[in-house]
Structure formats: structure tokens, C-alpha cells
């Protein structure tokens, strides 16, 4: 980035909210120690799907059985990790979020550790730490070893709690001297809905057009087992490793910004019900030890119960909350509708109007929705520490359009500005991670949606990485140089872009 710094002055952020004046701010306005990072995940970045002892995960099975794009090669991060860490260094990242492939580390899900998989993660983590980048490790990002799915049904079976805890134990023991931030489960709520209610993510179970599944019961069974597995791993860390390693363990959740469609009382009540079902489903047990009352009343016997011991295990088991945010939605109250069976959506009794085309990943820019999520968590759940572990914008188009990605810059500066507003209003938010460091295999869209700060040429066997304008912008912001208004800053970045490189 040195040659870029010599050519440009870093931009600050001009934040535009409806009805408000724009203002300029810089990194220095954030609290000391606030982390700015980026992320990827194992299946989306690593590739090397059949190399060095790795065995299939449910995601390998899911995409191959449906003849979809796959992560067999992805970005080939398994071989190119040193090059990618260098990109992180040049960008100036404080931290990097990644996930560990359970089926690379313990190929059968339980039993022997794969020495080559173990060495890869040790090397990668050491590379991060050596270059001053804080590792944020996720243990599970949609990719359960297929062996466990075949053996006993994976997350549907309580046996998973023991196996996940044993897997976490290996990770804590082997990597915990360097990794201080652990996320057990990535966006546990939406993983559950996508995989066991809708059937659109692995293992692809549902009551509709799926080969097997029960959308009436399985999402709640899986959600319950996820919470117990997280809490068990968290307890293990506190009992065995925390005093020695000094790290923290958390759960991450997908947080939609909900607003009532109208000013009617019914829509206001429905909006709270949406928050309870989508966010409170996991946050209520983590904070108070049980599910929201509205879920108990509506779902009834299909919603599992915590024993007194389990309630105490889950309550307080998350040292911080990881938040993943992309969407806003307007909420309308609807009468319960049961088309032969109940599922998660009919249980909520609401209709959502998204400000986003989920199929194309093209979303409206609604930074106030993220600010609202952070304010809601502050007010409703005791203001826990929060890290925004994913937020970003997808763009399509050719290489030239991808490089000059000013809409992504516009997106990032207003969302980071929304985070700053929330922090100034008392939210204990401590970090912000852009999704994603580079273009990766996207779980719902394959290689078409591109979220990366760096362009990856998937048509080139070398998988060449190239910085987009947003990479220069994010680097300049993180490094906190002199600020000026964003219109001026983007113009100057564009004029210098072709003659500079990170």
C-alpha cells in the first residue's frame, strides 16, 4: 500500500441518512482497540477439497448432488494463504475472520486428527499472527463432516453435542495460544432455517421439495442442539483453557433489521414477534436461559425444553455476540396459515417484505437497519460486547466494473458510519468485518455474486487476485490518514487507481 499512500490522502466517511446532514469522520473517531477486519470461510476460500486427507462435508455432498457450482477449488486459499495474508497486511487489516474445516481437521468428524490438516491451520494462523493480524476463528460454517450426517443424522441427533465439543477441544488445544476470539457456530439461526426449514443449504432438508426432512419440527430440534453444542464448547473452554489462553467464545447470529410496514398496532406487535423468532430464538436462551415466550406459546410441544441444568449451561455462555447483517425487512401481521403442516414461517405469523433480492444478492442500502439492530441488542439483552463479523455488498459485472466498485465504497462508508452512530449511542460494538476479503464461492450464488475487496479471476488457473477500488479505500480508511469529503476522495482514488497497486 506504500505507493498508494504516497499518491492519495485517505478518505473519511460522508454519511448520508434521510433527513440528516452529511458529516465526515475517520477511523480515529472509533474507540481505541476497535477492530477493522475482513473475512472468508473454509469451504468458500480454501479449495483443495480432496487433498491431504480432507473428506467431504455435507456442503460437498449438497452441491455435487445438485450439479451446482462448488468449492472444490474455490480461491485455492489452501495453497495461496501466504499470498492472501500479504494482501491483508497491505490492506492494513487489524483482524481476519476465517473458519476451520471440521472435515479437514478431523475427516470422520470424530476420531483421529488429520496431521496435514492440523499443520495447515497452524501454518495459516502463525502467518496471521506473525504479521500482526488478530485471528478470529469460527469452528462451524455450514460444513458438517458428511460422516456424521451419515452416522446419526448430524445436528438432528443429540450425539452431535459430544462430537462438536471434542472437535472444539482439539481446536482450543492446538490453536488457542494464538487464537483469542472463537466463534462456535456461524449464523446459527439462518443456518438452521436454510438447512432444515427451506432445504436450500446443506444438508438440504425440508417438508417441501426435499428428499427428506420435516420443516415443522427439525428447525427447532437443530436450533436446540446448536445451542447445547455451543454452550458445551464454551464451558469446556472456560474450565480448561481460558485461564491459560485468555480468549473468549461466542455464537454468531444473522440479524435482519425489522421495521413495521405500517403504523398499526398489529404490525408493531408483529415486528417484535419477528425479532423474537429470528433473533430472540438464540439470544433469549444465551441471555436468560430459555426461549421467548411467544415461541413457547406458538410452537408448543414442537419446541424442545431445556432442563434446569441445560438452561444454566446455555445462559451466559457467549462472551460476545457475533452479528452478521445484510438485510432489512418490513413486517406485516398475518393470520397463522398451516398448509397441511406448520413450519418456521407459518409459526411466526408474519409476512416479510425484503429490501433485497435474495436470489441476486442485490440489496437496498439501509444502514439505519444495522444501527437499529445494534440498538435493539443493547436495550434488550444487556448491551453485550458485539462484533459485526460480516457486512458487505455484492456486485456483478465484468472485470472493469468490478475494479471500479464505487457502489461498494458508498455502501461501506454508510454502514461503518451507522456502526459509529451506534457506538456513540452506547452500543458495546468492538469490531467490524467486511465480507469478504476477496471474491469467494458464495453458498447461495456460486461464483456470480462478488463481495470481495479483491477481484479473483476464476477463469485463470492462477486465480489471480487484483485490488478493487474498495480495497484501496478500506486500506486508506483503516490507516487513518487526513480526512476529506467522500466525493472528493473517490474521485482522487479513481484517478490514481490505474497507476497504483496494493
XYZ file of C-alpha atoms in Angstrom, residues 50-453:
404
model
C -9.916 -33.803 -1.746
C -6.305 -33.098 -0.803
C -4.167 -34.099 2.160
C -6.746 -36.233 3.928
C -9.775 -33.938 3.830
C -13.062 -35.811 3.463
C -16.415 -34.459 2.232
C -18.657 -32.233 4.290
C -22.417 -32.004 3.837
C -21.756 -28.989 1.656
C -19.638 -31.020 -0.794
C -22.466 -33.543 -0.994
C -25.153 -30.882 -1.331
C -23.638 -29.005 -4.290
C -22.390 -32.062 -6.153
C -25.671 -33.954 -5.813
C -27.491 -30.953 -7.345
C -24.878 -30.224 -10.017
C -24.290 -26.726 -8.631
C -21.154 -24.599 -8.563
C -18.827 -25.990 -5.935
C -15.861 -25.169 -3.737
C -13.562 -27.934 -4.962
C -11.007 -25.285 -5.939
C -12.638 -22.024 -4.804
C -9.828 -19.453 -4.248
C -7.258 -22.173 -3.547
C -6.509 -20.495 -0.242
C -5.136 -23.809 0.988
C -2.104 -23.263 -1.251
C -2.173 -19.473 -1.581
C -2.652 -18.492 2.066
C 0.720 -16.730 2.351
C -0.111 -14.583 -0.650
C -3.500 -13.797 0.845
C -2.075 -12.866 4.228
C 0.191 -10.453 2.396
C -2.920 -8.825 0.903
C -4.309 -8.470 4.417
C -1.082 -6.852 5.583
C -1.004 -4.401 2.683
C -4.649 -3.538 3.288
C -3.857 -2.884 6.942
C -6.382 -5.277 8.473
C -6.411 -5.481 12.258
C -8.126 -8.867 12.236
C -9.246 -11.668 9.942
C -12.265 -13.929 10.306
C -11.921 -17.443 8.918
C -13.375 -20.852 9.618
C -11.804 -24.211 10.278
C -12.967 -27.122 8.149
C -14.019 -29.830 10.592
C -13.667 -32.450 7.846
C -10.116 -31.308 7.078
C -9.021 -31.375 10.705
C -10.947 -34.498 11.789
C -12.029 -36.101 8.492
C -14.548 -38.530 10.002
C -15.951 -35.938 12.380
C -14.601 -37.827 15.371
C -11.537 -39.924 15.989
C -8.046 -39.284 14.634
C -6.831 -35.798 13.801
C -5.526 -35.346 10.261
C -1.877 -34.219 10.680
C -1.769 -32.377 7.354
C -4.965 -30.509 8.118
C -3.658 -29.643 11.563
C -0.406 -28.347 10.099
C -2.204 -26.209 7.542
C -4.184 -24.353 10.195
C -1.130 -23.980 12.418
C 0.799 -22.510 9.496
C -2.024 -20.200 8.472
C -2.658 -18.917 11.993
C 1.066 -18.424 12.546
C 1.243 -16.443 9.315
C -1.536 -14.158 10.535
C -0.014 -13.644 13.969
C 3.479 -13.064 12.621
C 2.118 -10.226 10.524
C 0.171 -8.661 13.379
C -3.311 -9.772 12.292
C -5.688 -10.973 15.017
C -7.225 -14.358 14.113
C -10.997 -14.703 14.612
C -11.686 -18.412 14.172
C -15.092 -19.986 13.503
C -15.468 -23.682 14.275
C -18.520 -24.402 12.124
C -19.570 -22.592 8.951
C -22.236 -24.821 7.352
C -19.765 -27.673 6.676
C -20.510 -30.644 8.944
C -18.454 -33.739 8.094
C -20.601 -35.960 5.894
C -19.575 -38.927 8.015
C -21.533 -37.573 10.988
C -24.564 -36.868 8.827
C -24.424 -40.453 7.592
C -23.715 -41.981 11.008
C -26.539 -40.463 13.030
C -28.172 -37.525 11.251
C -25.759 -34.805 12.267
C -27.336 -31.829 14.004
C -30.655 -33.647 14.423
C -29.096 -36.009 16.956
C -28.035 -35.004 20.471
C -24.842 -37.049 19.939
C -23.545 -34.062 17.961
C -23.035 -32.139 21.205
C -20.353 -34.553 22.378
C -18.631 -34.732 18.987
C -18.659 -30.964 18.486
C -17.201 -30.444 21.959
C -14.411 -32.931 21.213
C -13.673 -31.137 17.938
C -13.641 -27.790 19.745
C -11.256 -29.265 22.307
C -8.759 -30.105 19.549
C -9.010 -26.570 18.156
C -8.645 -24.882 21.537
C -5.695 -27.081 22.448
C -3.838 -26.790 19.145
C -4.559 -23.199 18.135
C -5.604 -21.427 21.320
C -2.190 -19.997 22.139
C -2.640 -17.700 19.138
C -6.422 -17.551 18.657
C -8.175 -15.415 21.277
C -11.522 -14.956 19.508
C -13.592 -18.084 18.899
C -16.980 -18.267 17.238
C -18.513 -21.694 17.706
C -21.276 -21.582 15.085
C -21.722 -19.231 12.159
C -25.146 -17.537 11.914
C -26.764 -20.386 13.825
C -30.317 -19.143 13.279
C -30.212 -18.796 9.495
C -28.166 -21.975 9.062
C -30.999 -23.773 10.810
C -33.754 -22.185 8.716
C -31.910 -22.586 5.420
C -30.840 -26.162 6.019
C -33.836 -27.665 7.837
C -36.836 -25.464 7.005
C -36.130 -24.336 3.424
C -33.707 -27.032 2.279
C -31.617 -24.519 0.304
C -28.350 -25.103 2.170
C -26.651 -28.362 3.146
C -27.823 -30.917 4.139
C -30.920 -29.658 2.336
C -33.801 -30.978 4.427
C -37.406 -29.719 4.336
C -41.019 -30.796 4.012
C -41.380 -29.328 0.540
C -39.278 -30.254 -2.484
C -36.597 -32.044 -0.495
C -35.856 -35.771 -0.472
C -36.334 -35.838 3.291
C -36.971 -33.605 6.275
C -39.705 -32.113 8.449
C -39.933 -28.330 8.468
C -42.403 -28.453 11.331
C -40.026 -29.955 13.879
C -36.460 -30.184 12.597
C -35.528 -26.471 12.698
C -36.336 -26.363 16.415
C -34.550 -29.627 17.191
C -31.444 -28.460 15.333
C -31.560 -24.995 16.903
C -31.720 -26.606 20.332
C -28.750 -28.873 19.622
C -26.749 -25.951 18.241
C -27.269 -24.026 21.463
C -26.298 -27.019 23.591
C -23.206 -27.693 21.469
C -22.135 -24.061 21.681
C -22.687 -23.966 25.433
C -20.815 -27.225 25.948
C -17.805 -25.968 23.972
C -17.928 -22.657 25.844
C -17.958 -24.438 29.211
C -15.020 -26.606 28.135
C -13.039 -23.516 27.169
C -13.747 -21.781 30.457
C -12.879 -24.832 32.524
C -9.800 -25.969 30.639
C -8.292 -23.137 28.609
C -9.480 -19.647 29.485
C -7.165 -19.038 32.446
C -4.177 -20.139 30.387
C -5.078 -18.681 26.981
C -7.215 -15.678 27.915
C -9.577 -15.895 24.959
C -13.339 -15.643 24.514
C -16.024 -17.829 22.944
C -19.151 -16.612 21.160
C -22.064 -17.553 18.952
C -22.836 -15.612 15.778
C -26.318 -14.777 14.524
C -27.809 -13.417 11.329
C -29.601 -10.196 12.229
C -32.240 -8.717 9.929
C -33.282 -5.125 10.520
C -37.053 -5.319 11.034
C -39.476 -2.385 10.743
C -43.301 -2.397 10.796
C -44.820 -1.872 7.354
C -47.499 0.431 8.761
C -48.086 2.323 11.990
C -50.814 -0.124 13.007
C -50.587 -1.797 16.399
C -50.792 -5.205 14.724
C -47.700 -4.532 12.620
C -45.788 -3.188 15.628
C -46.590 -6.355 17.578
C -45.696 -8.464 14.543
C -42.325 -6.702 14.291
C -41.490 -7.653 17.853
C -42.588 -11.204 17.078
C -40.196 -11.227 14.115
C -37.355 -10.126 16.369
C -38.241 -12.823 18.888
C -38.386 -15.615 16.314
C -35.337 -14.680 14.272
C -33.001 -13.222 16.913
C -34.513 -13.987 20.306
C -34.689 -17.673 19.362
C -30.974 -17.862 20.171
C -30.309 -14.678 22.147
C -33.009 -15.281 24.786
C -31.513 -18.638 25.861
C -27.993 -17.193 25.766
C -29.063 -14.252 27.937
C -31.937 -15.526 30.065
C -31.809 -19.327 29.777
C -34.982 -20.049 27.763
C -36.782 -19.344 24.515
C -39.010 -16.281 24.030
C -42.478 -16.659 25.491
C -44.110 -16.077 22.094
C -42.213 -19.043 20.653
C -43.211 -21.263 23.570
C -46.857 -20.270 23.119
C -46.916 -20.640 19.335
C -44.676 -23.627 18.659
C -45.817 -25.589 21.680
C -44.549 -29.151 22.063
C -42.505 -28.883 18.847
C -40.107 -26.560 20.657
C -37.698 -28.565 22.846
C -37.328 -27.769 26.536
C -34.124 -27.058 28.405
C -33.608 -28.952 31.609
C -32.661 -26.787 34.567
C -29.029 -27.836 34.128
C -29.095 -27.118 30.385
C -30.663 -23.717 30.942
C -27.847 -22.771 33.289
C -25.293 -24.155 30.825
C -26.618 -22.059 27.935
C -27.285 -18.880 29.900
C -24.250 -16.599 29.804
C -22.273 -18.965 27.570
C -21.444 -16.351 24.924
C -18.669 -13.915 25.832
C -19.684 -11.683 22.924
C -22.282 -11.819 20.166
C -21.221 -12.113 16.546
C -23.598 -10.284 14.225
C -23.954 -10.929 10.507
C -26.026 -8.294 8.736
C -27.103 -7.749 5.139
C -30.874 -7.347 5.093
C -33.696 -5.082 6.169
C -37.353 -6.095 6.005
C -40.762 -4.564 6.575
C -43.082 -6.653 8.717
C -46.825 -7.208 8.260
C -49.013 -9.152 10.651
C -50.726 -12.163 9.081
C -53.107 -14.776 10.359
C -51.453 -18.142 11.022
C -51.673 -20.365 7.979
C -50.960 -24.076 8.133
C -50.797 -25.654 4.644
C -51.006 -29.201 5.932
C -48.067 -28.663 8.262
C -46.541 -25.889 10.314
C -43.094 -24.561 9.522
C -40.923 -21.769 10.859
C -42.535 -19.124 8.667
C -46.138 -20.035 9.445
C -45.220 -20.146 13.145
C -44.072 -16.518 13.024
C -47.459 -15.293 11.762
C -45.817 -12.515 9.762
C -45.106 -11.526 6.191
C -41.711 -10.004 5.383
C -41.062 -7.580 2.539
C -37.316 -7.565 1.990
C -35.415 -4.554 0.707
C -33.319 -7.091 -1.137
C -33.490 -9.558 -3.989
C -32.117 -12.540 -2.107
C -31.686 -14.548 -5.329
C -29.424 -11.957 -6.968
C -27.928 -10.630 -3.699
C -28.826 -7.081 -4.769
C -29.932 -5.217 -1.660
C -31.053 -1.701 -0.883
C -28.624 0.383 1.155
C -30.273 0.677 4.575
C -27.577 1.462 7.144
C -30.153 2.530 9.718
C -31.231 -1.138 9.847
C -27.811 -2.178 11.173
C -27.815 0.711 13.629
C -31.271 -0.405 14.758
C -30.120 -3.997 15.291
C -27.252 -2.821 17.497
C -29.547 -0.534 19.473
C -32.079 -3.349 19.950
C -29.417 -5.747 21.235
C -28.152 -3.049 23.591
C -31.582 -2.367 25.033
C -32.996 -5.910 25.098
C -30.044 -8.103 26.010
C -27.944 -6.162 28.478
C -25.591 -4.485 25.981
C -23.228 -7.432 25.428
C -19.972 -6.983 23.517
C -20.698 -7.269 19.781
C -18.503 -7.919 16.774
C -20.039 -7.398 13.331
C -18.494 -10.436 11.694
C -19.999 -9.960 8.226
C -21.357 -6.994 6.315
C -20.829 -6.192 2.677
C -22.206 -5.637 -0.794
C -22.405 -7.949 -3.775
C -21.695 -6.590 -7.238
C -21.917 -8.210 -10.650
C -20.259 -7.224 -13.891
C -17.038 -7.595 -15.828
C -13.530 -7.062 -14.522
C -13.530 -3.319 -15.229
C -16.831 -2.774 -13.403
C -15.593 -4.900 -10.530
C -12.385 -2.894 -10.183
C -14.153 0.487 -10.141
C -16.588 -0.603 -7.430
C -17.642 2.799 -6.117
C -21.100 1.484 -5.061
C -19.326 -0.823 -2.623
C -17.379 2.124 -1.223
C -20.620 4.060 -0.821
C -22.095 1.044 0.964
C -19.177 0.522 3.308
C -18.878 4.128 4.381
C -22.525 4.496 5.316
C -22.631 1.167 7.158
C -19.438 1.855 9.057
C -20.939 5.255 9.839
C -24.048 3.537 11.207
C -21.825 1.443 13.467
C -20.132 4.610 14.707
C -23.547 6.113 15.490
C -24.474 3.004 17.484
C -21.187 3.118 19.390
C -21.700 6.799 20.195
C -25.168 5.876 21.484
C -23.672 3.368 23.903
C -23.566 0.082 21.979
C -20.630 -2.094 23.076
C -19.694 -2.916 19.491
C -15.998 -3.684 19.250
C -15.268 -4.634 15.648
C -16.419 -4.565 12.034
C -15.503 -7.149 9.394
C -16.126 -6.673 5.683
C -17.427 -9.662 3.796
C -15.344 -10.585 2.027
C -11.601 -10.147 1.719
C -11.790 -11.434 -1.844
C -14.358 -12.868 -4.199
C -15.164 -16.388 -2.998
C -17.580 -19.217 -3.713
C -20.864 -17.884 -2.341
C -23.015 -20.546 -0.709
C -26.273 -19.400 -2.324
C -24.982 -17.936 -5.568
C -21.799 -19.744 -6.592
C -19.252 -17.566 -8.345
C -21.637 -14.953 -9.735
C -22.177 -12.686 -6.695
C -18.915 -10.938 -5.852
C -18.476 -9.400 -2.420
C -14.688 -9.152 -2.399
C -12.402 -6.219 -1.789
